[in-house]
PDB file of C-alpha atoms in Angstrom:
ATOM      1  CA  MET U  13       0.088  -0.323  -0.104  1.00 55.00           C
ATOM      2  CA  THR U  14       1.099   3.096  -1.124  1.00 57.00           C
ATOM      3  CA  ASP U  15       0.942   6.204   0.617  1.00 60.00           C
ATOM      4  CA  GLU U  16       0.418   9.015  -2.091  1.00 71.00           C
ATOM      5  CA  ARG U  17      -1.418  11.826  -1.477  1.00 75.00           C
ATOM      6  CA  GLN U  18      -3.363  13.267  -4.673  1.00 75.00           C
ATOM      7  CA  PRO U  19      -3.564  16.757  -4.748  1.00 72.00           C
ATOM      8  CA  LEU U  20      -7.801  17.954  -3.592  1.00 67.00           C
ATOM      9  CA  PRO U  21      -8.618  19.255  -7.266  1.00 65.00           C
ATOM     10  CA  ARG U  22      -8.999  22.827  -7.201  1.00 62.00           C
ATOM     11  CA  VAL U  23     -12.510  24.382  -8.282  1.00 60.00           C
ATOM     12  CA  LEU U  24     -12.797  27.573 -10.114  1.00 60.00           C
ATOM     13  CA  ASP U  25     -11.702  30.781  -8.286  1.00 60.00           C
ATOM     14  CA  ASP U  26     -10.295  29.035  -5.241  1.00 58.00           C
ATOM     15  CA  GLU U  27      -8.023  30.820  -4.961  1.00 64.00           C
ATOM     16  CA  TRP U  28      -6.988  32.433  -0.848  1.00 62.00           C
ATOM     17  CA  GLU U  29      -8.825  36.040  -0.594  1.00 66.00           C
ATOM     18  CA  PRO U  30      -7.192  38.094   2.575  1.00 66.00           C
ATOM     19  CA  PRO U  31     -10.119  38.759   5.001  1.00 67.00           C
ATOM     20  CA  GLN U  32     -12.104  41.789   4.564  1.00 69.00           C
ATOM     21  CA  SER U  33     -10.628  44.454   6.731  1.00 72.00           C
ATOM     22  CA  ASN U  34     -12.910  45.703  10.043  1.00 77.00           C
ATOM     23  CA  ARG U  35     -12.316  49.425   9.838  1.00 79.00           C
ATOM     24  CA  GLY U  36     -15.738  50.347   9.692  1.00 80.00           C
ATOM     25  CA  ARG U  37     -17.168  48.176  11.716  1.00 83.00           C
ATOM     26  CA  ARG U  38     -14.822  50.265  13.866  1.00 85.00           C
ATOM     27  CA  ALA U  39     -16.072  53.258  13.271  1.00 88.00           C
ATOM     28  CA  VAL U  40     -19.144  52.512  13.678  1.00 89.00           C
ATOM     29  CA  VAL U  41     -18.321  51.598  16.970  1.00 90.00           C
ATOM     30  CA  ALA U  42     -15.542  54.262  17.807  1.00 92.00           C
ATOM     31  CA  ALA U  43     -18.806  56.552  17.073  1.00 93.00           C
ATOM     32  CA  PHE U  44     -21.625  55.391  19.370  1.00 92.00           C
ATOM     33  CA  ILE U  45     -19.210  55.665  22.118  1.00 94.00           C
ATOM     34  CA  GLY U  46     -17.762  58.616  21.097  1.00 94.00           C
ATOM     35  CA  MET U  47     -21.430  59.643  21.712  1.00 94.00           C
ATOM     36  CA  ALA U  48     -21.955  57.780  24.065  1.00 93.00           C
ATOM     37  CA  LEU U  49     -19.495  59.565  26.407  1.00 93.00           C
ATOM     38  CA  ILE U  50     -20.939  63.144  24.924  1.00 94.00           C
ATOM     39  CA  VAL U  51     -24.740  62.987  26.229  1.00 91.00           C
ATOM     40  CA  SER U  52     -23.510  61.317  29.431  1.00 91.00           C
ATOM     41  CA  CYS U  53     -20.984  64.492  29.690  1.00 88.00           C
ATOM     42  CA  VAL U  54     -24.176  66.997  29.025  1.00 90.00           C
ATOM     43  CA  GLY U  55     -25.862  64.588  31.347  1.00 86.00           C
ATOM     44  CA  LEU U  56     -23.951  65.349  33.940  1.00 85.00           C
ATOM     45  CA  VAL U  57     -23.548  69.439  33.470  1.00 83.00           C
ATOM     46  CA  ARG U  58     -26.670  69.709  33.719  1.00 80.00           C
ATOM     47  CA  SER U  59     -26.964  67.744  36.820  1.00 76.00           C
ATOM     48  CA  LEU U  60     -24.354  69.607  38.528  1.00 74.00           C
ATOM     49  CA  GLU U  61     -25.878  73.375  37.376  1.00 71.00           C
ATOM     50  CA  ARG U  62     -28.909  71.870  38.796  1.00 65.00           C
ATOM     51  CA  VAL U  63     -27.321  71.255  42.079  1.00 59.00           C
ATOM     52  CA  SER U  64     -25.234  74.607  41.908  1.00 58.00           C
ATOM     53  CA  ARG U  65     -28.021  76.974  41.302  1.00 56.00           C
ATOM     54  CA  PRO U  66     -28.258  80.119  43.805  1.00 54.00           C
ATOM     55  CA  ASP U  67     -32.094  80.630  43.211  1.00 54.00           C
ATOM     56  CA  ASP U  68     -33.160  76.977  44.008  1.00 51.00           C
ATOM     57  CA  ALA U  69     -35.971  77.127  46.813  1.00 51.00           C
ATOM     58  CA  ARG U  70     -34.222  73.869  48.264  1.00 51.00           C
ATOM     59  CA  ALA U  71     -31.497  76.094  49.124  1.00 49.00           C
ATOM     60  CA  TRP U  72     -29.929  76.427  52.960  1.00 52.00           C
ATOM     61  CA  VAL U  73     -31.391  79.851  54.154  1.00 52.00           C
ATOM     62  CA  PRO U  74     -29.233  80.950  57.629  1.00 58.00           C
ATOM     63  CA  VAL U  75     -31.505  81.105  60.318  1.00 57.00           C
ATOM     64  CA  PRO U  76     -31.020  84.154  63.206  1.00 59.00           C
ATOM     65  CA  PRO U  77     -29.833  84.265  66.010  1.00 59.00           C
ATOM     66  CA  PRO U  78     -32.333  83.877  68.690  1.00 57.00           C
ATOM     67  CA  PHE U  79     -33.086  87.493  70.670  1.00 52.00           C
ATOM     68  CA  ALA U  80     -31.748  87.268  73.944  1.00 49.00           C
ATOM     69  CA  ALA U  81     -33.962  90.310  74.832  1.00 50.00           C
ATOM     70  CA  ALA U  82     -36.400  91.686  73.644  1.00 52.00           C
ATOM     71  CA  PRO U  83     -36.547  92.078  70.007  1.00 52.00           C
ATOM     72  CA  PRO U  84     -35.053  96.012  69.248  1.00 54.00           C
ATOM     73  CA  ALA U  85     -37.647  98.307  68.657  1.00 54.00           C
ATOM     74  CA  MET U  86     -37.673  98.875  64.481  1.00 53.00           C
ATOM     75  CA  SER U  87     -38.059 103.153  63.920  1.00 53.00           C
ATOM     76  CA  PRO U  88     -40.684 103.615  61.395  1.00 54.00           C
ATOM     77  CA  ASP U  89     -38.240 104.338  58.235  1.00 52.00           C
ATOM     78  CA  THR U  90     -37.179 100.993  57.915  1.00 51.00           C
ATOM     79  CA  GLY U  91     -39.686 100.801  55.060  1.00 51.00           C
ATOM     80  CA  LEU U  92     -41.310  97.264  56.373  1.00 51.00           C
ATOM     81  CA  ARG U  93     -45.066  97.243  56.649  1.00 53.00           C
ATOM     82  CA  ALA U  94     -47.024  95.953  59.403  1.00 51.00           C
ATOM     83  CA  ARG U  95     -49.249  93.009  58.477  1.00 52.00           C
ATOM     84  CA  ARG U  96     -53.174  94.000  58.184  1.00 50.00           C
ATOM     85  CA  LEU U  97     -55.238  91.949  60.602  1.00 51.00           C
ATOM     86  CA  THR U  98     -58.273  93.724  60.301  1.00 53.00           C
ATOM     87  CA  GLY U  99     -60.921  95.465  57.404  1.00 54.00           C
ATOM     88  CA  PRO U 100     -61.882  93.832  53.961  1.00 54.00           C
ATOM     89  CA  LEU U 101     -59.506  93.288  50.950  1.00 53.00           C
ATOM     90  CA  ASN U 102     -59.503  96.532  49.030  1.00 53.00           C
ATOM     91  CA  HIS U 103     -58.502  95.977  45.296  1.00 51.00           C
ATOM     92  CA  PHE U 104     -57.521 100.100  45.076  1.00 53.00           C
ATOM     93  CA  ASP U 105     -55.314  98.735  48.521  1.00 52.00           C
ATOM     94  CA  LEU U 106     -51.838  98.486  46.885  1.00 53.00           C
ATOM     95  CA  SER U 107     -50.084  97.498  50.594  1.00 53.00           C
ATOM     96  CA  GLU U 108     -50.825  93.903  50.799  1.00 50.00           C
ATOM     97  CA  ASP U 109     -49.046  93.531  46.776  1.00 51.00           C
ATOM     98  CA  ASP U 110     -46.562  94.726  48.242  1.00 52.00           C
ATOM     99  CA  GLU U 111     -46.248  92.565  51.371  1.00 51.00           C
ATOM    100  CA  ARG U 112     -46.142  89.843  49.129  1.00 52.00           C
ATOM    101  CA  ARG U 113     -43.076  91.235  46.913  1.00 55.00           C
ATOM    102  CA  GLU U 114     -40.924  91.694  50.326  1.00 58.00           C
ATOM    103  CA  SER U 115     -41.929  88.668  52.416  1.00 62.00           C
ATOM    104  CA  SER U 116     -39.003  86.278  52.620  1.00 70.00           C
ATOM    105  CA  PRO U 117     -38.828  83.080  50.612  1.00 72.00           C
ATOM    106  CA  PRO U 118     -40.645  80.625  53.246  1.00 76.00           C
ATOM    107  CA  PRO U 119     -38.033  78.128  55.213  1.00 79.00           C
ATOM    108  CA  PRO U 120     -36.646  75.598  54.051  1.00 80.00           C
ATOM    109  CA  ARG U 121     -38.161  72.353  55.295  1.00 79.00           C
ATOM    110  CA  PRO U 122     -36.812  69.342  57.200  1.00 77.00           C
ATOM    111  CA  ARG U 123     -34.862  66.806  55.843  1.00 75.00           C
ATOM    112  CA  ALA U 124     -36.539  63.142  57.140  1.00 69.00           C
ATOM    113  CA  ARG U 125     -33.530  61.213  58.595  1.00 67.00           C
ATOM    114  CA  PRO U 126     -33.679  58.354  56.300  1.00 68.00           C
ATOM    115  CA  ARG U 127     -34.569  55.273  57.814  1.00 73.00           C
ATOM    116  CA  LEU U 128     -32.602  52.335  57.079  1.00 86.00           C
ATOM    117  CA  ALA U 129     -34.042  49.887  54.868  1.00 90.00           C
ATOM    118  CA  GLY U 130     -34.855  45.796  55.306  1.00 92.00           C
ATOM    119  CA  TYR U 131     -34.499  43.488  53.378  1.00 93.00           C
ATOM    120  CA  LEU U 132     -36.048  40.310  52.490  1.00 93.00           C
ATOM    121  CA  SER U 133     -35.118  36.677  51.438  1.00 93.00           C
ATOM    122  CA  ILE U 134     -38.090  34.341  50.714  1.00 93.00           C
ATOM    123  CA  ASN U 135     -38.007  30.421  49.308  1.00 92.00           C
ATOM    124  CA  SER U 136     -41.445  27.925  48.284  1.00 92.00           C
ATOM    125  CA  SER U 137     -41.672  24.343  47.595  1.00 90.00           C
ATOM    126  CA  PRO U 138     -42.576  24.571  44.819  1.00 91.00           C
ATOM    127  CA  TRP U 139     -41.400  27.554  43.036  1.00 92.00           C
ATOM    128  CA  ALA U 140     -43.843  30.625  42.733  1.00 93.00           C
ATOM    129  CA  GLU U 141     -44.114  33.781  41.606  1.00 94.00           C
ATOM    130  CA  LEU U 142     -43.988  36.856  44.323  1.00 93.00           C
ATOM    131  CA  SER U 143     -46.194  39.388  45.307  1.00 94.00           C
ATOM    132  CA  VAL U 144     -44.961  41.742  47.906  1.00 94.00           C
ATOM    133  CA  ASP U 145     -47.216  44.798  48.947  1.00 93.00           C
ATOM    134  CA  GLY U 146     -48.899  44.259  45.507  1.00 91.00           C
ATOM    135  CA  HIS U 147     -45.436  44.558  43.691  1.00 92.00           C
ATOM    136  CA  VAL U 148     -45.020  41.632  41.281  1.00 93.00           C
ATOM    137  CA  VAL U 149     -41.114  40.834  42.259  1.00 92.00           C
ATOM    138  CA  GLY U 150     -40.521  37.516  40.075  1.00 92.00           C
ATOM    139  CA  SER U 151     -40.271  33.572  41.326  1.00 93.00           C
ATOM    140  CA  THR U 152     -38.626  32.362  43.842  1.00 92.00           C
ATOM    141  CA  PRO U 153     -35.836  31.944  45.936  1.00 91.00           C
ATOM    142  CA  GLN U 154     -35.884  34.902  46.253  1.00 91.00           C
ATOM    143  CA  ILE U 155     -32.684  36.984  48.119  1.00 91.00           C
ATOM    144  CA  ARG U 156     -32.310  40.398  49.865  1.00 91.00           C
ATOM    145  CA  ILE U 157     -35.165  42.429  48.021  1.00 92.00           C
ATOM    146  CA  ARG U 158     -34.656  45.793  49.439  1.00 92.00           C
ATOM    147  CA  VAL U 159     -38.264  47.163  50.821  1.00 93.00           C
ATOM    148  CA  MET U 160     -38.809  49.871  53.725  1.00 92.00           C
ATOM    149  CA  PRO U 161     -39.057  48.914  57.640  1.00 92.00           C
ATOM    150  CA  GLY U 162     -42.293  47.884  58.488  1.00 92.00           C
ATOM    151  CA  ARG U 163     -45.050  45.193  58.171  1.00 94.00           C
ATOM    152  CA  HIS U 164     -45.517  44.159  54.567  1.00 94.00           C
ATOM    153  CA  HIS U 165     -47.989  41.463  52.916  1.00 94.00           C
ATOM    154  CA  LEU U 166     -46.464  38.221  50.717  1.00 93.00           C
ATOM    155  CA  ILE U 167     -48.494  36.224  48.202  1.00 93.00           C
ATOM    156  CA  LEU U 168     -47.198  33.408  46.646  1.00 94.00           C
ATOM    157  CA  VAL U 169     -49.315  32.339  43.119  1.00 94.00           C
ATOM    158  CA  ARG U 170     -48.437  28.779  41.005  1.00 93.00           C
ATOM    159  CA  ALA U 171     -50.599  27.427  38.694  1.00 92.00           C
ATOM    160  CA  GLY U 172     -52.532  23.878  40.507  1.00 92.00           C
ATOM    161  CA  PHE U 173     -51.312  24.853  43.727  1.00 93.00           C
ATOM    162  CA  GLN U 174     -53.815  27.561  46.586  1.00 92.00           C
ATOM    163  CA  PRO U 175     -51.923  31.212  47.165  1.00 92.00           C
ATOM    164  CA  HIS U 176     -50.041  31.354  49.916  1.00 91.00           C
ATOM    165  CA  SER U 177     -50.721  34.997  51.852  1.00 92.00           C
ATOM    166  CA  ALA U 178     -48.497  35.396  54.651  1.00 91.00           C
ATOM    167  CA  TRP U 179     -47.924  39.168  56.511  1.00 93.00           C
ATOM    168  CA  VAL U 180     -44.323  39.595  57.735  1.00 94.00           C
ATOM    169  CA  THR U 181     -42.547  42.643  60.032  1.00 94.00           C
ATOM    170  CA  VAL U 182     -39.302  43.729  58.695  1.00 93.00           C
ATOM    171  CA  PRO U 183     -36.756  45.680  61.039  1.00 93.00           C
ATOM    172  CA  ALA U 184     -34.633  48.775  60.087  1.00 91.00           C
ATOM    173  CA  GLY U 185     -31.220  47.101  58.512  1.00 90.00           C
ATOM    174  CA  GLY U 186     -32.497  43.738  59.195  1.00 91.00           C
ATOM    175  CA  THR U 187     -32.785  40.773  57.209  1.00 92.00           C
ATOM    176  CA  VAL U 188     -36.080  38.422  57.314  1.00 92.00           C
ATOM    177  CA  ARG U 189     -35.366  35.266  55.880  1.00 93.00           C
ATOM    178  CA  LEU U 190     -38.727  33.036  54.855  1.00 91.00           C
ATOM    179  CA  THR U 191     -37.939  29.317  54.076  1.00 86.00           C
ATOM    180  CA  ASP U 192     -40.241  27.213  54.595  1.00 83.00           C
ATOM    181  CA  PHE U 193     -43.630  27.947  52.313  1.00 84.00           C
ATOM    182  CA  THR U 194     -45.310  24.992  51.220  1.00 89.00           C
ATOM    183  CA  LEU U 195     -47.736  25.775  48.298  1.00 90.00           C
ATOM    184  CA  ALA U 196     -50.427  23.127  48.148  1.00 90.00           C
ATOM    185  CA  GLU U 197     -51.678  21.027  45.372  1.00 91.00           C
ATOM    186  CA  ILE U 198     -55.171  21.700  44.133  1.00 88.00           C
ATOM    187  CA  MET U 199     -56.818  18.852  44.655  1.00 84.00           C
ATOM    188  CA  ARG U 200     -59.748  18.066  41.661  1.00 74.00           C
TER     189      ARG U 200
END
């Protein structure tokens, strides 16, 4: 037996061609990346402008220190007007309109301290669709669902099984793990 390798028959136009250049594809990808960077920078600049506006109503307004004794008497030439306590509003009397222009902006509302979030970790046998406070979260198992501290209503639902409902109280900064839910099969 002789091992003579015969050359493969040539097919018309069976010549090696170099692979096509990816320059066009690279240019398109670079253009998309450039546009994404520009849009991100514009959004960042706009958000910084919103934060640093001095005319923003949420800006901090310093509170004057309380008077140690009785407030000093005001001289009549200060230009401040006393509020009108009695009498009908006369549309020809412009003094109340001036008062509105001269009044200071309302004091800023104190910010509420953020409450620490709590977490839920839930599993069921068999798997089921989980709803927390009426919002569908997904199929079980679910790990570290972020919720506000307090009482929450859980519902587990799966076709062919009886729905399971439960109430749970989540502490601030804590995690509640519920892994013993077993759905009962509907008998037919």
